[in-house]
PDB file of C-alpha atoms in Angstrom:
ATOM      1  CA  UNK A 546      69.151 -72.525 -64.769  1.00 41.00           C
ATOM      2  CA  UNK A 547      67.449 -75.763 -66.289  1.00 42.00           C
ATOM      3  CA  UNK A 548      65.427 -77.674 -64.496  1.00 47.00           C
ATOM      4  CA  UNK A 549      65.165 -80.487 -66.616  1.00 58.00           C
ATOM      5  CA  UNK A 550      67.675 -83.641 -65.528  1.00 69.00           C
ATOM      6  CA  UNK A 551      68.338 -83.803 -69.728  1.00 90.00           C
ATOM      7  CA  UNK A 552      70.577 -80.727 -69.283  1.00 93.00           C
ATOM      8  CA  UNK A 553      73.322 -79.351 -66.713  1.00 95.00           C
ATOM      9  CA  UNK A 554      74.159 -76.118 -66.948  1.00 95.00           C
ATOM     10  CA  UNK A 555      77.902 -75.290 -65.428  1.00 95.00           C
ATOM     11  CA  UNK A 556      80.134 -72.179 -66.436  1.00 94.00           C
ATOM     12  CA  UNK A 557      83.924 -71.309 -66.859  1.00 92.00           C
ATOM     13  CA  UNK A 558      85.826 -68.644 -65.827  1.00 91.00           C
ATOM     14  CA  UNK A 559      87.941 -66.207 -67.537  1.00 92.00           C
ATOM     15  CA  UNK A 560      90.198 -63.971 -65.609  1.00 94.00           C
ATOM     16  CA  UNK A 561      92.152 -61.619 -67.726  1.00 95.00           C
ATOM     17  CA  UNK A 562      94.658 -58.416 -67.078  1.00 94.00           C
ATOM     18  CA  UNK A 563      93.700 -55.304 -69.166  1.00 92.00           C
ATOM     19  CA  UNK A 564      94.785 -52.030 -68.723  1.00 93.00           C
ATOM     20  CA  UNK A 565      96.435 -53.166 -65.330  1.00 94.00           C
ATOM     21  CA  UNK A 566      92.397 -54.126 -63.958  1.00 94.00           C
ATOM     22  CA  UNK A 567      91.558 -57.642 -63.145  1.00 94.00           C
ATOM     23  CA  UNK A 568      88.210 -58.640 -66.038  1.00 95.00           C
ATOM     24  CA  UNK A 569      86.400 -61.682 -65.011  1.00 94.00           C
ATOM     25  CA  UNK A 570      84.385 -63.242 -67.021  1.00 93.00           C
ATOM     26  CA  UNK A 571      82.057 -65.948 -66.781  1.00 93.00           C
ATOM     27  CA  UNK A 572      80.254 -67.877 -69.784  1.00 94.00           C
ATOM     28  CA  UNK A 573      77.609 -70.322 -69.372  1.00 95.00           C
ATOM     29  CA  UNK A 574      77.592 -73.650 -71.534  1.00 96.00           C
ATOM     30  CA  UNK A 575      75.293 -76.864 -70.865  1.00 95.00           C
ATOM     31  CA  UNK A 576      76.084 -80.472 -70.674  1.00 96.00           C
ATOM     32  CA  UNK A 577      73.811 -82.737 -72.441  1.00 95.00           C
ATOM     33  CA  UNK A 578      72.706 -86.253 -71.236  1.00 93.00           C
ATOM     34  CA  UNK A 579      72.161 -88.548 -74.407  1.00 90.00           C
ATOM     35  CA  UNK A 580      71.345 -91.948 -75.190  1.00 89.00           C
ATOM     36  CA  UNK A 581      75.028 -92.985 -75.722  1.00 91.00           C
ATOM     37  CA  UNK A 582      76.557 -89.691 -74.329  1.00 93.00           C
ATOM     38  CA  UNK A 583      77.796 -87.040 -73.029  1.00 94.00           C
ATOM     39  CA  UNK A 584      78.030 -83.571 -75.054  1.00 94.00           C
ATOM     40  CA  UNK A 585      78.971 -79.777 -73.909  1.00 93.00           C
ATOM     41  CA  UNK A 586      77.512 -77.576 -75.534  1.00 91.00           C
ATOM     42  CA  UNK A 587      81.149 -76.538 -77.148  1.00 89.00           C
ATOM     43  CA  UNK A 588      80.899 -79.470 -78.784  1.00 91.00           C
ATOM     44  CA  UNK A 589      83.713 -82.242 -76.712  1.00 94.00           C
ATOM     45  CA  UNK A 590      81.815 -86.243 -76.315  1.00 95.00           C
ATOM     46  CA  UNK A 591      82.358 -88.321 -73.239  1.00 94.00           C
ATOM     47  CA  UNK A 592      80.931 -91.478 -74.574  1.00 94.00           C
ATOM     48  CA  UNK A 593      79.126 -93.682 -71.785  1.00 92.00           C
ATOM     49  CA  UNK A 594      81.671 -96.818 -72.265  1.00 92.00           C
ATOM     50  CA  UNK A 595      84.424 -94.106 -71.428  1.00 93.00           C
ATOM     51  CA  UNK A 596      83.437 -93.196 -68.101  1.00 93.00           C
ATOM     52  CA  UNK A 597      83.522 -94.841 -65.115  1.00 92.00           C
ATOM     53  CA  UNK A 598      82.024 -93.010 -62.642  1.00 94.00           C
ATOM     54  CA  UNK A 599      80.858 -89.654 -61.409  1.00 95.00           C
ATOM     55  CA  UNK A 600      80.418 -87.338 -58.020  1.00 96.00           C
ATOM     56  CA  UNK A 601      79.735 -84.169 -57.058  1.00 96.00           C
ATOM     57  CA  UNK A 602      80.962 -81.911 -54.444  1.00 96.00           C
ATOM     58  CA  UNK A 603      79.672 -78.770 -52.772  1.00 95.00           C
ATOM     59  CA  UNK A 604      81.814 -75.787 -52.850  1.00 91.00           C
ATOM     60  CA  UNK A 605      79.218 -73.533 -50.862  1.00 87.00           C
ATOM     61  CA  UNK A 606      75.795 -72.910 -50.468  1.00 87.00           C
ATOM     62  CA  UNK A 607      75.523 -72.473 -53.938  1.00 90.00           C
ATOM     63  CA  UNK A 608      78.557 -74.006 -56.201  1.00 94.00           C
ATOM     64  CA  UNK A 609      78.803 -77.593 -56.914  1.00 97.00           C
ATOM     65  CA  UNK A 610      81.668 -79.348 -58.656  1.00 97.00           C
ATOM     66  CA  UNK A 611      80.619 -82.435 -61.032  1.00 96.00           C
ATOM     67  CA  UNK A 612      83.397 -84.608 -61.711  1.00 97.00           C
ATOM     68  CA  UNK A 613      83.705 -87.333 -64.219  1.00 96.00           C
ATOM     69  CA  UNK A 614      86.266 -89.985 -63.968  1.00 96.00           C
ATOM     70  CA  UNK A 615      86.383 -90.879 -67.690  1.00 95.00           C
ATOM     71  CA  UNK A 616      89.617 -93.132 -69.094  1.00 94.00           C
ATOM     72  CA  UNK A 617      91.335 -89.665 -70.111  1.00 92.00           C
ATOM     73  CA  UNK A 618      91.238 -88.475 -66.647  1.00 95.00           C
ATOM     74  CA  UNK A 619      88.859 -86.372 -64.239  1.00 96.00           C
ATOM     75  CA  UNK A 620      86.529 -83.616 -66.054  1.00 95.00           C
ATOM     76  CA  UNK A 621      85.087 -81.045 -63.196  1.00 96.00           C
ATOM     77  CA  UNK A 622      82.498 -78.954 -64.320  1.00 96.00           C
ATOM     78  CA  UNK A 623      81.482 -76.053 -62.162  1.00 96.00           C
ATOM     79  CA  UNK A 624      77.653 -75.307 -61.780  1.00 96.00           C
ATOM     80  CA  UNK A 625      75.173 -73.359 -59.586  1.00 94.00           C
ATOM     81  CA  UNK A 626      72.520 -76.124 -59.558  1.00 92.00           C
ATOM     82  CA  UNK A 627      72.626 -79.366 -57.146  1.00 94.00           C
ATOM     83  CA  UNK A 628      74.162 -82.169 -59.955  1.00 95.00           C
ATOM     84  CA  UNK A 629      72.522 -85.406 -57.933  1.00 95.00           C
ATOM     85  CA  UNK A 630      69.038 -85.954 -60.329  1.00 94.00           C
ATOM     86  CA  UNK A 631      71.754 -85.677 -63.227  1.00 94.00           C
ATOM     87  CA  UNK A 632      74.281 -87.892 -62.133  1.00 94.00           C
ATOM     88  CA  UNK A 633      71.609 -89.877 -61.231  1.00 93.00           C
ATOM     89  CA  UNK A 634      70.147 -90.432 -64.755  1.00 92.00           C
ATOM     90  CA  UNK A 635      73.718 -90.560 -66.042  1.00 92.00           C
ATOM     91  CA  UNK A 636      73.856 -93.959 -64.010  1.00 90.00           C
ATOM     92  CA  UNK A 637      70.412 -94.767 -65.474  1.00 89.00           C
ATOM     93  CA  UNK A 638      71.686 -94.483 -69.105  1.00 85.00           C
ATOM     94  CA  UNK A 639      74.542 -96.286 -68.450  1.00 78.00           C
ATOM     95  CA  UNK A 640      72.279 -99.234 -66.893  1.00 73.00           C
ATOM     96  CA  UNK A 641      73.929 -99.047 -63.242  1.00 62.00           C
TER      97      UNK A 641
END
């Protein structure tokens, strides 16, 4: 886990049927807080003048849901760490 507000790390899930078993997997990616941005680590760009506003949610005592209301719709990301510093210096950047 990072601990610096720059970063978020969250992770997706991948549930799969092989061999009649149940394979989960989970992968780890990072959002990045930029000067004019948003970036995952896969690469996709929320740009600051697309989003309107952000929350978080906890799941349980140790899954949090960050959501972004951006003008294509609501992006949850799922993370183990508390998302309140980041969406906090998400509202910096964006001068709110």
């Amino acid at each position: 886990m990072s601990l610096d507000v720059q970063t978020l790390c969250y992770f997706t899930t991948d549930r799969n049927i092989i061999n009649n078993q149940v394979v989960i997997e989970e992968f780890t990616h990072e959002l990045f807080l930029g000067e004019n941005e948003l970036t995952t680590s896969n690469g996709k760009v929320y740009p600051y003048t697309q989003l309107y506003d952000c929350c978080y949610r906890q799941l349980s005592g140790t899954i949090y849901f960050l959501q972004l209301y951006t003008i294509s719709g609501i992006i949850t990301f799922q993370t183990n760490q508390n998302p309140k510093s980041f969406i906090d210096a998400i509202f910096a950047k964006k001068g709110l």
